[in-house]
PDB file of C-alpha atoms in Angstrom:
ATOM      1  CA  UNK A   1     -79.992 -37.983 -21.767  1.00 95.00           C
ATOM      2  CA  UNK A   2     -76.678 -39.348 -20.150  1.00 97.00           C
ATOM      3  CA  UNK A   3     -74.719 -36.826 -18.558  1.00 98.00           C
ATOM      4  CA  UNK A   4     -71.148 -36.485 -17.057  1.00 97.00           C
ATOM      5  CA  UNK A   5     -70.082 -34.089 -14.360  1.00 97.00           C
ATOM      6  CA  UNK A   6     -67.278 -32.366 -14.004  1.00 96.00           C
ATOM      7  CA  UNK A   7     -67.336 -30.131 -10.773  1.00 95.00           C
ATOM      8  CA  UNK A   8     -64.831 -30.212  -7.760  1.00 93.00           C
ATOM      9  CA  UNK A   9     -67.078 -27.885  -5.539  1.00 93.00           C
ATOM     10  CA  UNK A  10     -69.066 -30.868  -4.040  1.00 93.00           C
ATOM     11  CA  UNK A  11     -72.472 -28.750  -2.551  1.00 92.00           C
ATOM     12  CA  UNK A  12     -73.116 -27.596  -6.742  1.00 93.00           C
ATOM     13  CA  UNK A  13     -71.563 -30.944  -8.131  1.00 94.00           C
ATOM     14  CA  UNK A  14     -74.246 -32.689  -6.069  1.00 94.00           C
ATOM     15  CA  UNK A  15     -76.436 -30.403  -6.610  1.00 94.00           C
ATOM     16  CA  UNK A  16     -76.286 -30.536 -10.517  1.00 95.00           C
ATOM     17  CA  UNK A  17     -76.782 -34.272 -10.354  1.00 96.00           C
ATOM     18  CA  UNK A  18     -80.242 -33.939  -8.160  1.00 96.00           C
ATOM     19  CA  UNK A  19     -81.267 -31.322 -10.616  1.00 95.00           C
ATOM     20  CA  UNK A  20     -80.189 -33.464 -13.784  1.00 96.00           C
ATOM     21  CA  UNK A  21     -81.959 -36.854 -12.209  1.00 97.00           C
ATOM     22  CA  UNK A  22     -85.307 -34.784 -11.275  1.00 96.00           C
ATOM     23  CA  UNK A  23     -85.482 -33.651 -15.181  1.00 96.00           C
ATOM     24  CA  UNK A  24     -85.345 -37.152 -16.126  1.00 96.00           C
ATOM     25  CA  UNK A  25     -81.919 -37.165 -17.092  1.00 97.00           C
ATOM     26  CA  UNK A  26     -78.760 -39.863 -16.190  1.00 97.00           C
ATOM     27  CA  UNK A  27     -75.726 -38.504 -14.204  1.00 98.00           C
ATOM     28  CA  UNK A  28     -73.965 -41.303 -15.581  1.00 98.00           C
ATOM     29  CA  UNK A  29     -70.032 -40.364 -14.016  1.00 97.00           C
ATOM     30  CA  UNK A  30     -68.939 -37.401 -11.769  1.00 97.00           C
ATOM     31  CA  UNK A  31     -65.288 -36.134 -11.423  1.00 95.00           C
ATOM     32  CA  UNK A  32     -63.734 -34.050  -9.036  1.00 94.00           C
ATOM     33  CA  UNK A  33     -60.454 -32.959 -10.694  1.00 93.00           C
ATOM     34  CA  UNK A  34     -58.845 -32.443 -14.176  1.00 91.00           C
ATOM     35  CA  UNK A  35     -57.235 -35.688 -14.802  1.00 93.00           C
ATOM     36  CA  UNK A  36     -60.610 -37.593 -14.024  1.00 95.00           C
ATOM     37  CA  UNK A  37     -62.419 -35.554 -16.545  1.00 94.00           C
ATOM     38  CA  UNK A  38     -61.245 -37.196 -20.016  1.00 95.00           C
ATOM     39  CA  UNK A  39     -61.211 -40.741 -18.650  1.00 95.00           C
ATOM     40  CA  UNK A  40     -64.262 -40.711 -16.921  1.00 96.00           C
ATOM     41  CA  UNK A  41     -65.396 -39.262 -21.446  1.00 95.00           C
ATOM     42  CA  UNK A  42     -63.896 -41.836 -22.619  1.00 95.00           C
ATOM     43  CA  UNK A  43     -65.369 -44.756 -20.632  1.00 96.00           C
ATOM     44  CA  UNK A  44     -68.744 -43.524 -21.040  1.00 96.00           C
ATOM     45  CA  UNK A  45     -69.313 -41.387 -23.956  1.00 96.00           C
ATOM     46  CA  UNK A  46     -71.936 -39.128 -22.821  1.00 97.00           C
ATOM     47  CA  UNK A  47     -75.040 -37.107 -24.398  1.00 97.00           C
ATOM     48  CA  UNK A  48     -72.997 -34.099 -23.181  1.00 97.00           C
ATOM     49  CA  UNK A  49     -70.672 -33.211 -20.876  1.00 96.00           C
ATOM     50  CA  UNK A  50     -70.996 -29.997 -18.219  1.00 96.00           C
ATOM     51  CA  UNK A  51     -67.191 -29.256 -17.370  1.00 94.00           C
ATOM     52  CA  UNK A  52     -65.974 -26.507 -14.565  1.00 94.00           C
ATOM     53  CA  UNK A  53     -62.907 -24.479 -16.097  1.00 89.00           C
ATOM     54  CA  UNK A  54     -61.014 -24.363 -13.041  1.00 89.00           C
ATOM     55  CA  UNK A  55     -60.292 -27.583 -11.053  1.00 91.00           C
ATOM     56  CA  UNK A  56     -57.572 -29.389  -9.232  1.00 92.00           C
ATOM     57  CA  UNK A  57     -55.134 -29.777  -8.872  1.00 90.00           C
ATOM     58  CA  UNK A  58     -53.722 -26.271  -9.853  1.00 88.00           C
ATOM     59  CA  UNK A  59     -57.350 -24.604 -10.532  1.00 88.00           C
ATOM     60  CA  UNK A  60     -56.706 -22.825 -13.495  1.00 85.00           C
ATOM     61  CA  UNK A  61     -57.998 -24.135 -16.805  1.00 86.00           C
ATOM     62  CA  UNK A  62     -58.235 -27.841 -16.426  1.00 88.00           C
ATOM     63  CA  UNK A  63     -61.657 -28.419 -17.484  1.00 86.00           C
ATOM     64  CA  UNK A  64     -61.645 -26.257 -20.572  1.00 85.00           C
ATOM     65  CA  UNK A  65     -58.038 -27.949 -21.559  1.00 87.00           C
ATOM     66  CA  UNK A  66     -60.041 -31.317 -20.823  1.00 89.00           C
ATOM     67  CA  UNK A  67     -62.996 -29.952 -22.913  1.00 85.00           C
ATOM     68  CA  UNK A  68     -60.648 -29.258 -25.610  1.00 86.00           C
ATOM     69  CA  UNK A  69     -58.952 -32.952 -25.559  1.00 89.00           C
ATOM     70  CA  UNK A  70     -62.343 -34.711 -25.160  1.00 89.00           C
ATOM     71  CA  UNK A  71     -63.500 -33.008 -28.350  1.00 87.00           C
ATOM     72  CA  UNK A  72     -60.533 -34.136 -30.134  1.00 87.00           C
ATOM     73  CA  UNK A  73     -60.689 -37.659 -28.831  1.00 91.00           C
ATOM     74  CA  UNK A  74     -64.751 -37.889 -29.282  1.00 91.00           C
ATOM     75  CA  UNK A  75     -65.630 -36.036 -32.168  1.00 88.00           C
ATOM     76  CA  UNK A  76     -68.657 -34.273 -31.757  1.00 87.00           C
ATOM     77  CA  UNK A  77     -69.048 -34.429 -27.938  1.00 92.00           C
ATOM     78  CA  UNK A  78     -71.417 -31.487 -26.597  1.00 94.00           C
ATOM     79  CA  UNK A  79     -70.049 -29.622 -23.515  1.00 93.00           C
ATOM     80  CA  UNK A  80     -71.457 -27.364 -21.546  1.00 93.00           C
ATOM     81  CA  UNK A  81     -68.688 -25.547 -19.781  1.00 90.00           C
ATOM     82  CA  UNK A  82     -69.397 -23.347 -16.505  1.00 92.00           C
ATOM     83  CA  UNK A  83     -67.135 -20.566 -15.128  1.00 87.00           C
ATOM     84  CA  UNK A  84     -67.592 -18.521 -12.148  1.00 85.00           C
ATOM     85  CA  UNK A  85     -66.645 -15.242 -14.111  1.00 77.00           C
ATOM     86  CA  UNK A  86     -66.904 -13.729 -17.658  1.00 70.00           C
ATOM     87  CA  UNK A  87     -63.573 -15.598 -19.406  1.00 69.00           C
ATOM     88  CA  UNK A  88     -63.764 -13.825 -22.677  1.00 64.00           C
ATOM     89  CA  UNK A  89     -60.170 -15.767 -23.322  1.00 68.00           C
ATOM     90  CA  UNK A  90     -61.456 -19.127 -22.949  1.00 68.00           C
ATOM     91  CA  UNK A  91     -65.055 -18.609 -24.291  1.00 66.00           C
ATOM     92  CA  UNK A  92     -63.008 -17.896 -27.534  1.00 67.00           C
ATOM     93  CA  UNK A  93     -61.199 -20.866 -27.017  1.00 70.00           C
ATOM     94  CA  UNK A  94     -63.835 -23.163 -26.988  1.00 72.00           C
ATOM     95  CA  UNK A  95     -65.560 -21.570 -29.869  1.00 69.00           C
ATOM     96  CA  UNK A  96     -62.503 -21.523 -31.627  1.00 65.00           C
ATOM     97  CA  UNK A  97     -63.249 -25.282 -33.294  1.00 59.00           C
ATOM     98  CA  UNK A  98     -66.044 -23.653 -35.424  1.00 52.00           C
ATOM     99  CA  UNK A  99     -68.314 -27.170 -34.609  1.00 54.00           C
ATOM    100  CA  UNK A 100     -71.477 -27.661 -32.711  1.00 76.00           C
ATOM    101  CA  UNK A 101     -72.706 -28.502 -29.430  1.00 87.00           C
ATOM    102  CA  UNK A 102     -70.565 -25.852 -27.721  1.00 85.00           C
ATOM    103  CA  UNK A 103     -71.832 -24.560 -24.362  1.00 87.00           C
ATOM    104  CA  UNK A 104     -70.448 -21.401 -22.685  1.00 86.00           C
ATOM    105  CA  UNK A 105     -72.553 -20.323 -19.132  1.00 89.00           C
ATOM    106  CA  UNK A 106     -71.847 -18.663 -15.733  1.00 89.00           C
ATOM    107  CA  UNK A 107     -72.126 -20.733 -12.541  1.00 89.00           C
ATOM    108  CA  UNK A 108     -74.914 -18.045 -11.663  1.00 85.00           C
ATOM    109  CA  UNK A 109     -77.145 -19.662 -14.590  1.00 81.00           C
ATOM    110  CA  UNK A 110     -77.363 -23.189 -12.816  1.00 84.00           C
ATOM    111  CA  UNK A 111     -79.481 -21.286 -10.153  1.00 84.00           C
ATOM    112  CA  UNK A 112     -81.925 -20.064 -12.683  1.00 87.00           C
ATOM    113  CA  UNK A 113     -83.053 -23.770 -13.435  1.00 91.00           C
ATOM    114  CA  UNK A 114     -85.199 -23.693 -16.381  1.00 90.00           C
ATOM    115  CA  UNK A 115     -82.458 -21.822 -17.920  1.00 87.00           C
ATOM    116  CA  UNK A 116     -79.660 -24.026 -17.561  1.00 92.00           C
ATOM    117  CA  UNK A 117     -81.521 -27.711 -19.039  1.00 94.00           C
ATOM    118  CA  UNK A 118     -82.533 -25.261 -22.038  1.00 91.00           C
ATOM    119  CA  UNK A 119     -79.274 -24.686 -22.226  1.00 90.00           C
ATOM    120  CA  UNK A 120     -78.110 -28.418 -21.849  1.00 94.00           C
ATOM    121  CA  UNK A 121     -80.606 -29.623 -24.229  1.00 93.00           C
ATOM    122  CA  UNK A 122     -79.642 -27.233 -26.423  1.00 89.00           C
ATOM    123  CA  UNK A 123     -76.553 -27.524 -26.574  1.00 92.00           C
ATOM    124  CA  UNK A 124     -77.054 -32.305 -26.471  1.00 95.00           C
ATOM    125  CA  UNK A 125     -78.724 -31.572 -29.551  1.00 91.00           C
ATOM    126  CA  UNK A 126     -75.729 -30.081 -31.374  1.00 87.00           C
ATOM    127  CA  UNK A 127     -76.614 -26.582 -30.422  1.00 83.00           C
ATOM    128  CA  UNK A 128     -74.753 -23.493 -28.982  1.00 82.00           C
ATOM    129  CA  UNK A 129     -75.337 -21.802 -25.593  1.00 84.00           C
ATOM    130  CA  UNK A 130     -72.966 -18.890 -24.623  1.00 82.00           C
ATOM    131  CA  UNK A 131     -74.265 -16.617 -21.899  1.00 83.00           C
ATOM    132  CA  UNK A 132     -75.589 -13.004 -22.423  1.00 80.00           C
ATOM    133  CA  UNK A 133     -72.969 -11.843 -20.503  1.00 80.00           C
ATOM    134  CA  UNK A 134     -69.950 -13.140 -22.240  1.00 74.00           C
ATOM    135  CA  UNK A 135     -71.812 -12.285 -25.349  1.00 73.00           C
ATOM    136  CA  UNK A 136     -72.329  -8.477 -24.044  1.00 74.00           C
ATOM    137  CA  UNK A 137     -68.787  -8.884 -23.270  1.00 73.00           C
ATOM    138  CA  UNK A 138     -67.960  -9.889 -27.078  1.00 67.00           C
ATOM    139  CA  UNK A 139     -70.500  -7.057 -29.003  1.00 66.00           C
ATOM    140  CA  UNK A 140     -68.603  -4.170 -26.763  1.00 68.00           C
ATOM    141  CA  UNK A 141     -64.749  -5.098 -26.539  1.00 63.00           C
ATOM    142  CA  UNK A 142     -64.492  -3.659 -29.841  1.00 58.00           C
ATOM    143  CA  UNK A 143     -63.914   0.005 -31.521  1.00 58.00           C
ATOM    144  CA  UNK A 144     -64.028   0.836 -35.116  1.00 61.00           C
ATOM    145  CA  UNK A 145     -65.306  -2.070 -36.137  1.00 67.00           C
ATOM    146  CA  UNK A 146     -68.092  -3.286 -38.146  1.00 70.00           C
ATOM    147  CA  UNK A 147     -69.872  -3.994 -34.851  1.00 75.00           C
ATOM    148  CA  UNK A 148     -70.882  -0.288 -35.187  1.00 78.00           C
ATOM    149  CA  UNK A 149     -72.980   0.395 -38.370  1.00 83.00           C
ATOM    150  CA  UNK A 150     -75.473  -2.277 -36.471  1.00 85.00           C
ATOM    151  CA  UNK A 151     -78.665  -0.518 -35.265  1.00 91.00           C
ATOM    152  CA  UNK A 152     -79.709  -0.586 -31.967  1.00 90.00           C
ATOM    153  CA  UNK A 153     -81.659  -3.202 -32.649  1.00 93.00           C
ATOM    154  CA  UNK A 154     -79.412  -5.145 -35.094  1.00 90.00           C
ATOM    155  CA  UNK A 155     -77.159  -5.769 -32.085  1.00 86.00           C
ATOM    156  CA  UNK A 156     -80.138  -6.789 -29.665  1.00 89.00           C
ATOM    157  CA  UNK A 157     -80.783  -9.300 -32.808  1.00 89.00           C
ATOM    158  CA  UNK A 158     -77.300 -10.858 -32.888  1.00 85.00           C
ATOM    159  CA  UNK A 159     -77.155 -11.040 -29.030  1.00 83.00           C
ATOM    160  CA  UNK A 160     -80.074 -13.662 -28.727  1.00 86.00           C
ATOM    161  CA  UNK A 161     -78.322 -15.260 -32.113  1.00 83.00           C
ATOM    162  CA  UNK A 162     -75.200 -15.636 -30.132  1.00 77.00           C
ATOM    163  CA  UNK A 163     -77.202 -16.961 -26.900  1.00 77.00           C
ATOM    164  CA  UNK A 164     -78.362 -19.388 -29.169  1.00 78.00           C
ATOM    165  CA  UNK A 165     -82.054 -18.720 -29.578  1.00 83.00           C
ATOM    166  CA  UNK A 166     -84.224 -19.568 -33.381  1.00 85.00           C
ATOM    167  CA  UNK A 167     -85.463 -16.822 -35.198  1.00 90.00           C
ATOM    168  CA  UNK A 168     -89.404 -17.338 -32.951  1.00 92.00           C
ATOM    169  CA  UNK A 169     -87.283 -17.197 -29.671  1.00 91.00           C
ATOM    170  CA  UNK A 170     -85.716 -13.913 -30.890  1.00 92.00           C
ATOM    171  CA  UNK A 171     -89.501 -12.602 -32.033  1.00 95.00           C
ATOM    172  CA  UNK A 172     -91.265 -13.313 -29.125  1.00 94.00           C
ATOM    173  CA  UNK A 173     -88.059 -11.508 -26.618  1.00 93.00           C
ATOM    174  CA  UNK A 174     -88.398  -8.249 -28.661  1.00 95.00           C
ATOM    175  CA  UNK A 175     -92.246  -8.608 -29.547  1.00 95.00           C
ATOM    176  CA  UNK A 176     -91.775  -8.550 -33.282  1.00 95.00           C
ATOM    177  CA  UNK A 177     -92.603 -10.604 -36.336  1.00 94.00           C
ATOM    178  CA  UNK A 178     -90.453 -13.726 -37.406  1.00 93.00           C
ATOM    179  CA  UNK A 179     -90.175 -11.783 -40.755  1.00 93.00           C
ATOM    180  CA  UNK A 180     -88.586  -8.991 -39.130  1.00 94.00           C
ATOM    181  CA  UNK A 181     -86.205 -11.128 -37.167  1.00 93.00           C
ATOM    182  CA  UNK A 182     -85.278 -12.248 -40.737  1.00 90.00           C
ATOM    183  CA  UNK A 183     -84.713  -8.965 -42.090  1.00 92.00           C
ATOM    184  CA  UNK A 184     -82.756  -7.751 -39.052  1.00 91.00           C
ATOM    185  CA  UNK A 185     -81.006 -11.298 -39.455  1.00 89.00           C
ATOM    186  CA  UNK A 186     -80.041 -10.459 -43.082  1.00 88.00           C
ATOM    187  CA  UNK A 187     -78.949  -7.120 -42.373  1.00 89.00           C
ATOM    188  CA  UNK A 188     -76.554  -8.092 -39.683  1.00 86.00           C
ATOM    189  CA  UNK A 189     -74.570 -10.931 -42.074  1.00 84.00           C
ATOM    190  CA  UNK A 190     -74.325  -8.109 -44.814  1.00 84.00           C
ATOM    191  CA  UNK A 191     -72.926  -5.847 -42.564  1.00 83.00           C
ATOM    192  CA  UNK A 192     -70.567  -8.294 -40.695  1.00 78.00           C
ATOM    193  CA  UNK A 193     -69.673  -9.715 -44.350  1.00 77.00           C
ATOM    194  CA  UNK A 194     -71.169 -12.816 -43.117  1.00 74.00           C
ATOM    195  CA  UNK A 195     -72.771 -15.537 -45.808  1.00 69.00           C
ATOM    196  CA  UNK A 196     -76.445 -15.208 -45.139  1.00 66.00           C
ATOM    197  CA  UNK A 197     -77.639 -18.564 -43.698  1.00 62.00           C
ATOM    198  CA  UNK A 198     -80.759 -19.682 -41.840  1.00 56.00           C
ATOM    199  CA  UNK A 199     -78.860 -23.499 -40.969  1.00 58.00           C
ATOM    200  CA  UNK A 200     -79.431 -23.324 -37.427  1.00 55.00           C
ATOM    201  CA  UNK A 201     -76.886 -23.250 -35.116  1.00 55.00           C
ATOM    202  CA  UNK A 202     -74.065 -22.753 -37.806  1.00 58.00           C
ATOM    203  CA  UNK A 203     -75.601 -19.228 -38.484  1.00 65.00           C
ATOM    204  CA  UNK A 204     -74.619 -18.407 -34.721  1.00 66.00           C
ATOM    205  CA  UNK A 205     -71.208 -20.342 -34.893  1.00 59.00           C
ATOM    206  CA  UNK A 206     -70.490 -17.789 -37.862  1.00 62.00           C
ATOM    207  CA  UNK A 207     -71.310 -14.857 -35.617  1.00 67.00           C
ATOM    208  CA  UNK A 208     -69.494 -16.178 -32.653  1.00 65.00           C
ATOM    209  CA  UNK A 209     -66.338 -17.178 -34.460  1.00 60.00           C
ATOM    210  CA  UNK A 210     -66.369 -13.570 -36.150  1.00 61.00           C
ATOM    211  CA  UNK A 211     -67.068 -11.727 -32.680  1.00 62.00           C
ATOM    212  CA  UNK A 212     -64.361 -13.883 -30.967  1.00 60.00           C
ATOM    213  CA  UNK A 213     -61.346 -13.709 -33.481  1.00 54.00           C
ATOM    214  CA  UNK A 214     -62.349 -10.610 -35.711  1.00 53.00           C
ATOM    215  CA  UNK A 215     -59.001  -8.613 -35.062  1.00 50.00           C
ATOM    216  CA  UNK A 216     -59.643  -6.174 -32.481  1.00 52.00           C
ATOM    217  CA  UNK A 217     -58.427  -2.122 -33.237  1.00 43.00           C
TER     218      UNK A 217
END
């Protein structure tokens, strides 16, 4: 899998690239700032890309806002995007598109190693990865919503579908039957007024794009 970089703290972006090369994968460009990010997409048209938000030169959002342009320029392009904090803004941003191979993590989630290539592969294969936390952070920003007729364990259900996990991922976490996931599955899109869909990683798109722009009260 070729990979670009886009990191201006030097100890993780060198640190990514050692992890990426052990796991048999090619580093194929870094970049240490915003404006490198889109050039160094275009001139090698990556698997995926794995973008910091903030970066120079005014470290606010210049990876997502390159994230955003690369998509548009390379239709298709899976990025992984890291941020150092829970950006609920931005992770709603990114999802906003409605396409695949969308990657939302924490920086803290490159640590846990096994982890973070599932989520890279995932997300190289046209899948989603958003982390549990911004997806908490989604599932409990809202109040009288539809959010709460979902059971207890309705909600645990759409939580690993938001993470990105199949319907045996989300039976082995809660030790239950792939025929129950699908029941709690199909309970959740009737309550959320979803169209009931086992299609992969559209199924969670659905969910996220309804979680991040469902109006809030």
């Amino acid at each position: 899998m070729r990979v670009v970089i886009a990191e201006d703290n030097a100890l993780l972006r060198e640190g990514m690239v050692l992890l990426l090369t052990s796991a048999g994968h090619e580093v194929v460009a870094v970049a240490g700032s915003g404006p490198e990010v889109v050039p160094a997409l275009l001139a090698h048209r990556p698997d995926v890309a794995v973008l910091d938000v903030r970066m120079p030169p005014s470290f606010r959002d210049e990876g997502l806002r390159a994230a955003l342009e690369a998509r548009e320029r390379i239709p298709g392009l899976p990025v992984l995007v890291l941020s150092q904090y829970v950006e609920e803004s931005y992770a709603a941003e990114l999802l906003g598109g409605g396409t695949s191979g969308i990657g939302y993590l924490l920086k803290d989630r490159v640590g846990r190693v096994d982890e973070f290539l599932d989520a890279l592969e995932r997300v190289a294969a046209g899948g989603t990865a958003l982390d549990p936390e911004v997806v908490t952070e989604l599932l409990t920003r809202r109040k009288d919503s539809p959010l709460d007729s979902l059971t207890p364990r309705e909600r645990e259900v759409l939580k690993l579908m938001a993470e990105g996990h199949d319907n045996s991922t989300i039976a082995r976490a809660l030790v239950v039957t792939e025929r129950a996931v699908h029941k709690h599955i199909g309970n959740v899109f009737l309550k959320l007024g979803l169209p009931p869909s086992d299609s992969g990683h559209r199924r969670v798109l659905a969910v996220l794009a309804y979680l991040a722009h469902a109006p809030e009260a």
